[in-house]
PDB file of C-alpha atoms in Angstrom:
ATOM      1  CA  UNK A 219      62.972  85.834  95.604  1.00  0.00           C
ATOM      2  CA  UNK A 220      65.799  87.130  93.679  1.00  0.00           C
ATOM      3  CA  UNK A 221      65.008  86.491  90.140  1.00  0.00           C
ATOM      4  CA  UNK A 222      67.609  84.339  89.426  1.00  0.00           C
ATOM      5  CA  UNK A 223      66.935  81.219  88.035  1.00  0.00           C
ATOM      6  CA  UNK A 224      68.059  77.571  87.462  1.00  0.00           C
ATOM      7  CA  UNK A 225      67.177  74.339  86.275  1.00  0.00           C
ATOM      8  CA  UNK A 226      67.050  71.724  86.359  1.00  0.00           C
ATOM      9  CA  UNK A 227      66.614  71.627  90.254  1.00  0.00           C
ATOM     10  CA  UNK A 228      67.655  68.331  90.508  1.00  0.00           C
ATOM     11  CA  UNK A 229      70.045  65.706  88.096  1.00  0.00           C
ATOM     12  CA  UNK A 230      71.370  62.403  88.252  1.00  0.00           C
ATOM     13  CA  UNK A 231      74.407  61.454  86.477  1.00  0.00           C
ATOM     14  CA  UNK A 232      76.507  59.087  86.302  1.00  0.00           C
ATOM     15  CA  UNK A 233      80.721  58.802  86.470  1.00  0.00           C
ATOM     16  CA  UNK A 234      82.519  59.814  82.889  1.00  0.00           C
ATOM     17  CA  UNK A 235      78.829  61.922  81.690  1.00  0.00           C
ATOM     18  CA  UNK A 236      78.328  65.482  81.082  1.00  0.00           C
ATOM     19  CA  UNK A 237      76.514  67.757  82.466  1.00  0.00           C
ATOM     20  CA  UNK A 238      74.762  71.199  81.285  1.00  0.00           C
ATOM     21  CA  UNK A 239      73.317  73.313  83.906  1.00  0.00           C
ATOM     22  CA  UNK A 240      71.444  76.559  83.572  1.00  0.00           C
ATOM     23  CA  UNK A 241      71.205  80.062  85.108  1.00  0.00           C
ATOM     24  CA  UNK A 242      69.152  82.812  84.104  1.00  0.00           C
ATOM     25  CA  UNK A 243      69.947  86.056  85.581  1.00  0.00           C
ATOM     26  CA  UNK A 244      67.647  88.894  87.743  1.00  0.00           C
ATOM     27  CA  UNK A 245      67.079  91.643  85.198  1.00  0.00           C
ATOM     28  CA  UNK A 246      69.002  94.099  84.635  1.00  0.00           C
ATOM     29  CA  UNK A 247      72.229  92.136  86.108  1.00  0.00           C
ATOM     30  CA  UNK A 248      75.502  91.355  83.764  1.00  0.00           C
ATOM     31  CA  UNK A 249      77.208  89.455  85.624  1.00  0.00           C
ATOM     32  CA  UNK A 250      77.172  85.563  86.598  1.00  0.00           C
ATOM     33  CA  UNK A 251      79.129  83.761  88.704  1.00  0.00           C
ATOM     34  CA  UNK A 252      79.045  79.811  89.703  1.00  0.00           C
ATOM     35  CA  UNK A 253      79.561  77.851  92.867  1.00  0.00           C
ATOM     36  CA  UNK A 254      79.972  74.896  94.006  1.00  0.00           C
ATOM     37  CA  UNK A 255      78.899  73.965  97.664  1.00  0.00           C
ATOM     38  CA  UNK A 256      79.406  70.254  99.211  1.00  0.00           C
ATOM     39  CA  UNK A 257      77.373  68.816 101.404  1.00  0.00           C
ATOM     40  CA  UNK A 258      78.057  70.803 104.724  1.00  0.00           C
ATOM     41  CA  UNK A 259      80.299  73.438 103.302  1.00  0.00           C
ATOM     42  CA  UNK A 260      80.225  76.924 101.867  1.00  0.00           C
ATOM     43  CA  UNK A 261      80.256  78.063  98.801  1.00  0.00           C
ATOM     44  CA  UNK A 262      83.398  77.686  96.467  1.00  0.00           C
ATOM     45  CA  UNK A 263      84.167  79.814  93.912  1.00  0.00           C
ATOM     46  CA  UNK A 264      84.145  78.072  89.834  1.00  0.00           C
ATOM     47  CA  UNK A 265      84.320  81.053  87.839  1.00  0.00           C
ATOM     48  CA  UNK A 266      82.573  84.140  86.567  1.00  0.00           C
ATOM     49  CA  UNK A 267      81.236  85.549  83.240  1.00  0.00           C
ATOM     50  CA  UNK A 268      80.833  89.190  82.132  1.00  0.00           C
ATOM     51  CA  UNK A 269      80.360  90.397  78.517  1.00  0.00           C
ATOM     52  CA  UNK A 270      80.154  87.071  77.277  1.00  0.00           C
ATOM     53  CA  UNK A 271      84.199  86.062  78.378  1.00  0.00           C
ATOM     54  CA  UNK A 272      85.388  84.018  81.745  1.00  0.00           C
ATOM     55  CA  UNK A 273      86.378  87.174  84.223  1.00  0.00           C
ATOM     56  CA  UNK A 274      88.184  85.147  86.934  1.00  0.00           C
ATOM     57  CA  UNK A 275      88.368  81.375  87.688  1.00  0.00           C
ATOM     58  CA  UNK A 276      88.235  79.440  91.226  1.00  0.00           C
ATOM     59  CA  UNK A 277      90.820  76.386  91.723  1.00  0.00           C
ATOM     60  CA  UNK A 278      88.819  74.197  89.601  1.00  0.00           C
ATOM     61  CA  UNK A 279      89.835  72.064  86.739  1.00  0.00           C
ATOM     62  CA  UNK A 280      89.349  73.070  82.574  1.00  0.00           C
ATOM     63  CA  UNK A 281      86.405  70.271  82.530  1.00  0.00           C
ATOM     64  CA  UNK A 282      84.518  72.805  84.365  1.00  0.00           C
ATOM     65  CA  UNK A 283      83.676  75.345  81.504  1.00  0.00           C
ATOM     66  CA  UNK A 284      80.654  77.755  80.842  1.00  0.00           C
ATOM     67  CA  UNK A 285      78.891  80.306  78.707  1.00  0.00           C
ATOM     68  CA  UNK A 286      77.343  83.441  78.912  1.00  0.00           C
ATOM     69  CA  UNK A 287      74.667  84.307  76.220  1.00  0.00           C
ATOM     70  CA  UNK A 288      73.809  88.009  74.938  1.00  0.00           C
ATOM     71  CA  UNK A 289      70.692  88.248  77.321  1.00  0.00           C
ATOM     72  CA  UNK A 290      73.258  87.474  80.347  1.00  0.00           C
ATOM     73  CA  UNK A 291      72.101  84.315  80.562  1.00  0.00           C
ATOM     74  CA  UNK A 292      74.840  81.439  81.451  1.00  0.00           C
ATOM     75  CA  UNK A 293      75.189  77.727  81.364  1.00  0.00           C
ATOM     76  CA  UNK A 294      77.768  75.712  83.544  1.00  0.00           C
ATOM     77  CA  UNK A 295      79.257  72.544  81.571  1.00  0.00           C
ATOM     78  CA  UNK A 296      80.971  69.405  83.513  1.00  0.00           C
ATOM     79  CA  UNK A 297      82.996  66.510  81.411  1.00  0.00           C
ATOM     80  CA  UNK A 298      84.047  63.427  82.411  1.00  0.00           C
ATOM     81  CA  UNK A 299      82.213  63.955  85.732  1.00  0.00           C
ATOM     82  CA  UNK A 300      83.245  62.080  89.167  1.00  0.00           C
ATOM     83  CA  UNK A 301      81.623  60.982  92.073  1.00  0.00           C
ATOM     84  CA  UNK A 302      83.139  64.338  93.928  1.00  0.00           C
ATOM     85  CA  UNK A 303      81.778  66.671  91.737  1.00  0.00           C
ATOM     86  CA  UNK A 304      78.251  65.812  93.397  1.00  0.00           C
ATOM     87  CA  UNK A 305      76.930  68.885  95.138  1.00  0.00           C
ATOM     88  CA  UNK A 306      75.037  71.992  94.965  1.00  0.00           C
ATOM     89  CA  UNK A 307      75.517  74.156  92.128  1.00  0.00           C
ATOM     90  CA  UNK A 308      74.651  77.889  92.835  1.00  0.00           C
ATOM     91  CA  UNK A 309      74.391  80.424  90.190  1.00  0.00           C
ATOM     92  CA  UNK A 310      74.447  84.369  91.084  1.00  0.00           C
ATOM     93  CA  UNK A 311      74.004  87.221  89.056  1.00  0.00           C
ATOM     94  CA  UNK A 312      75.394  91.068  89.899  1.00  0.00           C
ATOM     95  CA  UNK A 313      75.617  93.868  87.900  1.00  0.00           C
ATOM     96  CA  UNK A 314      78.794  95.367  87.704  1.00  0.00           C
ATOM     97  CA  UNK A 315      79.357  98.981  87.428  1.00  0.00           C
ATOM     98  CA  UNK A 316      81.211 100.011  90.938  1.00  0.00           C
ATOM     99  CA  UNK A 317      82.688  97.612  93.085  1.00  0.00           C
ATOM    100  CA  UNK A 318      81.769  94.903  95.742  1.00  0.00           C
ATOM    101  CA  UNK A 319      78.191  94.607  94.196  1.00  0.00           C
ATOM    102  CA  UNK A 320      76.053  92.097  95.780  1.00  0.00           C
ATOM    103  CA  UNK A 321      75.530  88.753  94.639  1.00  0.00           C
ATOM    104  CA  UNK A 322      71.922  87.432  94.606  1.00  0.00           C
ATOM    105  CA  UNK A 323      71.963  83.981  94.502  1.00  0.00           C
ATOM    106  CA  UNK A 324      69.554  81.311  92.500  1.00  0.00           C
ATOM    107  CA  UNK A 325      68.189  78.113  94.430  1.00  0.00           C
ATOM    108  CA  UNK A 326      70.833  76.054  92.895  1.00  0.00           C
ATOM    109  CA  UNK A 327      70.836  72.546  90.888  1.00  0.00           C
ATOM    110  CA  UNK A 328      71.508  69.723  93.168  1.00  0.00           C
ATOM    111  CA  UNK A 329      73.942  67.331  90.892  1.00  0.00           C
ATOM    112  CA  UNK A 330      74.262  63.880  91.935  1.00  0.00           C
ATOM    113  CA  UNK A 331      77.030  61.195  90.166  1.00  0.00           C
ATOM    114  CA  UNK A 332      76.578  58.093  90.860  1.00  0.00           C
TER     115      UNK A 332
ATOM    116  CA  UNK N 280      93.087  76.329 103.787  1.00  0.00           C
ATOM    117  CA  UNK N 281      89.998  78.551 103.518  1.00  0.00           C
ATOM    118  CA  UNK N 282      90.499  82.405 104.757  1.00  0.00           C
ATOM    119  CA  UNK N 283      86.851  82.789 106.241  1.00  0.00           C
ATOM    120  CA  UNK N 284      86.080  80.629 108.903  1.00  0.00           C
ATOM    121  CA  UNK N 285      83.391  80.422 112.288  1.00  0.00           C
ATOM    122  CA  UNK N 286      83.864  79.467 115.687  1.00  0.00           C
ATOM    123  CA  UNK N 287      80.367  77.779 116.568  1.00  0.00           C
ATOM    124  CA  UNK N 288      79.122  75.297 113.466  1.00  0.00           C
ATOM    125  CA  UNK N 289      75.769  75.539 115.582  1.00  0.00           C
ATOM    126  CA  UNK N 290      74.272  78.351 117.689  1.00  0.00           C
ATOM    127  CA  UNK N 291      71.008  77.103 119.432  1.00  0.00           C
ATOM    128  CA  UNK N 292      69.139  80.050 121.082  1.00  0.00           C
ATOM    129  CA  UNK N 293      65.402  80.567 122.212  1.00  0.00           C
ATOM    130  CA  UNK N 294      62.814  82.721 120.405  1.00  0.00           C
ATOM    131  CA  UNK N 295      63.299  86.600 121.326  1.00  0.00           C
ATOM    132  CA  UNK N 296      67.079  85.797 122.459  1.00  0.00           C
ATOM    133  CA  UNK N 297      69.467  88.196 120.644  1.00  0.00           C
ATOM    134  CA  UNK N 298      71.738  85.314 118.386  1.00  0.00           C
ATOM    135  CA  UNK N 299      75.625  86.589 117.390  1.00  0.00           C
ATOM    136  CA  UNK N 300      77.040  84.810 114.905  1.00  0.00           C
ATOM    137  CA  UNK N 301      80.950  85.052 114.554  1.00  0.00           C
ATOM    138  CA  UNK N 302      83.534  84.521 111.903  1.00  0.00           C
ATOM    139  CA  UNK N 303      87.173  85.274 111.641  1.00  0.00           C
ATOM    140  CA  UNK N 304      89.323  86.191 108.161  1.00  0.00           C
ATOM    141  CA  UNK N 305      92.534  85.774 107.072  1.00  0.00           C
ATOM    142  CA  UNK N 306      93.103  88.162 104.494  1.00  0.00           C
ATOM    143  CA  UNK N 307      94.165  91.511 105.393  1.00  0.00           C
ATOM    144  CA  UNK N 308      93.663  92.849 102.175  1.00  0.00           C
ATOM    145  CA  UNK N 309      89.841  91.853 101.747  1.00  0.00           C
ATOM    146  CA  UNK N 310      87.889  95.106 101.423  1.00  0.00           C
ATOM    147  CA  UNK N 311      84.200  93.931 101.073  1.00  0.00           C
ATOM    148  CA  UNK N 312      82.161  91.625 103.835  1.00  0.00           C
ATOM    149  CA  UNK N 313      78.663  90.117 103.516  1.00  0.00           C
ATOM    150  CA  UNK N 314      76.579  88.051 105.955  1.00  0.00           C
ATOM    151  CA  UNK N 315      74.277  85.167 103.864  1.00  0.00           C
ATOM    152  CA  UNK N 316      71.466  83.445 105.113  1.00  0.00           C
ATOM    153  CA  UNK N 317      70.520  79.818 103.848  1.00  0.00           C
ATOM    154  CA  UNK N 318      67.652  78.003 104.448  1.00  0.00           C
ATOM    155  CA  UNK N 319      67.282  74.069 103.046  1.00  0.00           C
ATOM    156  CA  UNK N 320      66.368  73.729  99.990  1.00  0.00           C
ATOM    157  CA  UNK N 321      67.259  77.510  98.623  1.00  0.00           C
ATOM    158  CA  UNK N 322      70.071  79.335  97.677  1.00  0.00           C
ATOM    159  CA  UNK N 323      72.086  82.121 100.074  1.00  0.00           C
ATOM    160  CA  UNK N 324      70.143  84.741 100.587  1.00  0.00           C
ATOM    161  CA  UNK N 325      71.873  88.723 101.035  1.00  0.00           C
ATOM    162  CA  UNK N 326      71.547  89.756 104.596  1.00  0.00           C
ATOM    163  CA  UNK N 327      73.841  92.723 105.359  1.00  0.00           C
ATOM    164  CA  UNK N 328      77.302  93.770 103.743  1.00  0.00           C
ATOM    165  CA  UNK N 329      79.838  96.123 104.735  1.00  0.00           C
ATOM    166  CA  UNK N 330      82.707  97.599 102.990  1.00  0.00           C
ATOM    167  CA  UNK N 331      86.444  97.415 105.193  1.00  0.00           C
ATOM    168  CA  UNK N 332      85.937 101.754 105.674  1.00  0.00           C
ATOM    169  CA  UNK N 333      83.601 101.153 108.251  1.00  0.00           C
ATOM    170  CA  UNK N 334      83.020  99.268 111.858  1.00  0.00           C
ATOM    171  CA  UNK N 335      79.600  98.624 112.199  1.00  0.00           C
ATOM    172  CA  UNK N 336      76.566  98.617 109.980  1.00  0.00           C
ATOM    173  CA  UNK N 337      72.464  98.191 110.723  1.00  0.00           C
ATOM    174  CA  UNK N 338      69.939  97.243 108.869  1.00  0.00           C
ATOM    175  CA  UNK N 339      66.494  95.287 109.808  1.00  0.00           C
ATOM    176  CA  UNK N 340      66.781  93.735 113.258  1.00  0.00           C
ATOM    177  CA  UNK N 341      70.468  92.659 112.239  1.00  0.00           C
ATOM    178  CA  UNK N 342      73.813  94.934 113.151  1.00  0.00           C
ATOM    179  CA  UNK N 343      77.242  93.632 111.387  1.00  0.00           C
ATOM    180  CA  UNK N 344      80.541  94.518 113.417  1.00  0.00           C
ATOM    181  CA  UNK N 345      84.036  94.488 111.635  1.00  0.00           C
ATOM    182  CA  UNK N 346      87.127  94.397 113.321  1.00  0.00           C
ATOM    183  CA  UNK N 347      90.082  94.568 111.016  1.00  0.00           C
ATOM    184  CA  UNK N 348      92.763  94.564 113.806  1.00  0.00           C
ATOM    185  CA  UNK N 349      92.165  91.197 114.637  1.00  0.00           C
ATOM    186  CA  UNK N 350      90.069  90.274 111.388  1.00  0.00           C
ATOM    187  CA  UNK N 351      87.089  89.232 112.663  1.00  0.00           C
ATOM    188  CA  UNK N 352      83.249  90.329 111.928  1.00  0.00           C
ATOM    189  CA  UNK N 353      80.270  89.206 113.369  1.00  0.00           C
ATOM    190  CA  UNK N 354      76.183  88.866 112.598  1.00  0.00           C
ATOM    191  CA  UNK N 355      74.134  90.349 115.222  1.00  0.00           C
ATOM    192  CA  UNK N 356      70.462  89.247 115.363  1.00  0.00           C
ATOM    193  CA  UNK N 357      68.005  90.983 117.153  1.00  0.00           C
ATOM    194  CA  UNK N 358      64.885  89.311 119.182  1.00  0.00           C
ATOM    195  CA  UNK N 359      65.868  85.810 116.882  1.00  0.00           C
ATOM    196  CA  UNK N 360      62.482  84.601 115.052  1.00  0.00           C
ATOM    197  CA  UNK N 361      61.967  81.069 114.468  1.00  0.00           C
ATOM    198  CA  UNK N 362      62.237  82.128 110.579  1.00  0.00           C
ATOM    199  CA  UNK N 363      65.733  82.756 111.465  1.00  0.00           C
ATOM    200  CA  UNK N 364      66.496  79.470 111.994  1.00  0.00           C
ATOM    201  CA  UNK N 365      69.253  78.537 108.522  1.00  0.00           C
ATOM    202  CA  UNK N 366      72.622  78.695 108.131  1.00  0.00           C
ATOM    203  CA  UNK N 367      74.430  81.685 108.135  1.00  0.00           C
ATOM    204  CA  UNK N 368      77.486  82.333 106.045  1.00  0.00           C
ATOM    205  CA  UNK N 369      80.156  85.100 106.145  1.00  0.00           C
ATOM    206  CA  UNK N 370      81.740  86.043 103.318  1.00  0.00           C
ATOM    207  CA  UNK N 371      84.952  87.956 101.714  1.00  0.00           C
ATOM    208  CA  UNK N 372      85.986  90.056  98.349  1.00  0.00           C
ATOM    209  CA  UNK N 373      89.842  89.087  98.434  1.00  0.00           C
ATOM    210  CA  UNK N 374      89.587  91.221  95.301  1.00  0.00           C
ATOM    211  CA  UNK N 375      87.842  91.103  91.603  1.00  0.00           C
ATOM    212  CA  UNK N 376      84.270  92.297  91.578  1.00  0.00           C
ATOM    213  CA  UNK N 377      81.523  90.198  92.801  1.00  0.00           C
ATOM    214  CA  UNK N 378      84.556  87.090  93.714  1.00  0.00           C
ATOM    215  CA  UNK N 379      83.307  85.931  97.537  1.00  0.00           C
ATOM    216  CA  UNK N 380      85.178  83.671  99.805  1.00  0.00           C
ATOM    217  CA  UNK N 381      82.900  81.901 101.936  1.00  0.00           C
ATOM    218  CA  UNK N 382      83.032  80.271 105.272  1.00  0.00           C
ATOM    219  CA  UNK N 383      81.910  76.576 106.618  1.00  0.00           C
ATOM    220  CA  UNK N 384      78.726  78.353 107.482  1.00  0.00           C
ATOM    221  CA  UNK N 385      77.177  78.589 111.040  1.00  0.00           C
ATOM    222  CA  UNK N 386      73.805  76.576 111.602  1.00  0.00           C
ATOM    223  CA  UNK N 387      71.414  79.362 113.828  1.00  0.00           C
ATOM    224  CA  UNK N 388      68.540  77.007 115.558  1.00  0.00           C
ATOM    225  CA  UNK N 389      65.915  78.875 117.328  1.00  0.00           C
ATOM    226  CA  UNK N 390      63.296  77.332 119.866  1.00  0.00           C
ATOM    227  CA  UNK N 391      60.303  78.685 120.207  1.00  0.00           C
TER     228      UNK N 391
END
């Protein structure tokens, strides 16, 4: 187990909701990054927090937004959500300091939008 | 399109086989590699990384090789377990701490 965890594990939504999804971090970590993985694919890249401000953004549009807390904690927000946006949603935590630290990875919300 | 990708989407072996699992990059400037495991249900789990200053690292039954002249780096796994059986997922720092690049993703099935 990492220590990173999400919830809820699994959500049904439907087309034009929102959507709040949550990550708490393995201790001592101050970083978070979300993904996104499809059905069949890898991992893609949404964005990353770090001191409480977005550090670096995939190619993903401004309805995907997020938060980091002062405990390192994060959520992921989705407007106006579409069928496509159904997938896995992975959050990972690192602790920055030197570069190329690992990622440990959460178990992931699986979003459905019906 | 995507600068990690695999050859084989699925890699069938039998129990105590050695398994490689191969992937090729695109991005000449990516300094940082890491091999993910990813069993149904969970998220990827760290395997092995390796940093673009070096060929070859070992750790527990698994050796990665890196080959920056032709960009490619592969997963070595020794005497494959049935446990091994997931999918496997290469990954790349193009640059900006802790931002990966992943691959499709290779699925490893083992028989016992």
């Amino acid at each position: 187990e990492t220590g990173v965890t999400q919830s809820p594990t699994h959500l049904i939504k439907t087309r034009g909701q929102q959507v709040t999804l949550r990550c708490s971090s393995q201790s001592g970590h101050n970083t978070v990054s979300w993904y996104q993985q499809a059905l069949g694919q890898g991992p893609q890249f949404i964005f990353q927090y770090y001191r409480e401000e977005e550090n670096g953004r995939g190619n993903f549009p401004p309805r995907f937004s997020g938060l980091q807390f002062p405990n390192y904690s994060s959520e992921l927000n989705v407007n106006a959500l579409e069928l496509d946006d159904s997938a896995l949603y992975l959050c990972a935590s690192s602790l920055r300091g030197r570069q190329n630290e690992k990622l440990f990875f959460g178990s992931g919300t699986q979003l459905s939008v019906l | 399109g995507e600068s990690v990708g695999l050859h084989l989407p699925t890699l069938s072996v039998q129990e105590g086989d050695n398994s490689i699992i191969n992937c090729a990059y695109s991005n000449s400037a990516s300094d940082y590699f890491i091999w993910y495991k990813q069993e149904s249900g969970k998220g990827p789990q760290f395997i092995i990384d390796i940093r673009s200053n070096m060929d070859k690292r070992q750790g527990q039954r698994v050796t990665v090789l890196l080959n920056k002249t032709v960009k490619h780096l592969s997963l070595q796994i020794a005497a494959t377990q049935p446990g091994d059986s997931a999918v496997y997922f290469c990954a790349e720092n193009m640059g900006g701490y802790s931002t990966l690049t992943f691959g499709k993703g290779t699925m490893l099935l083992v028989s016992p």
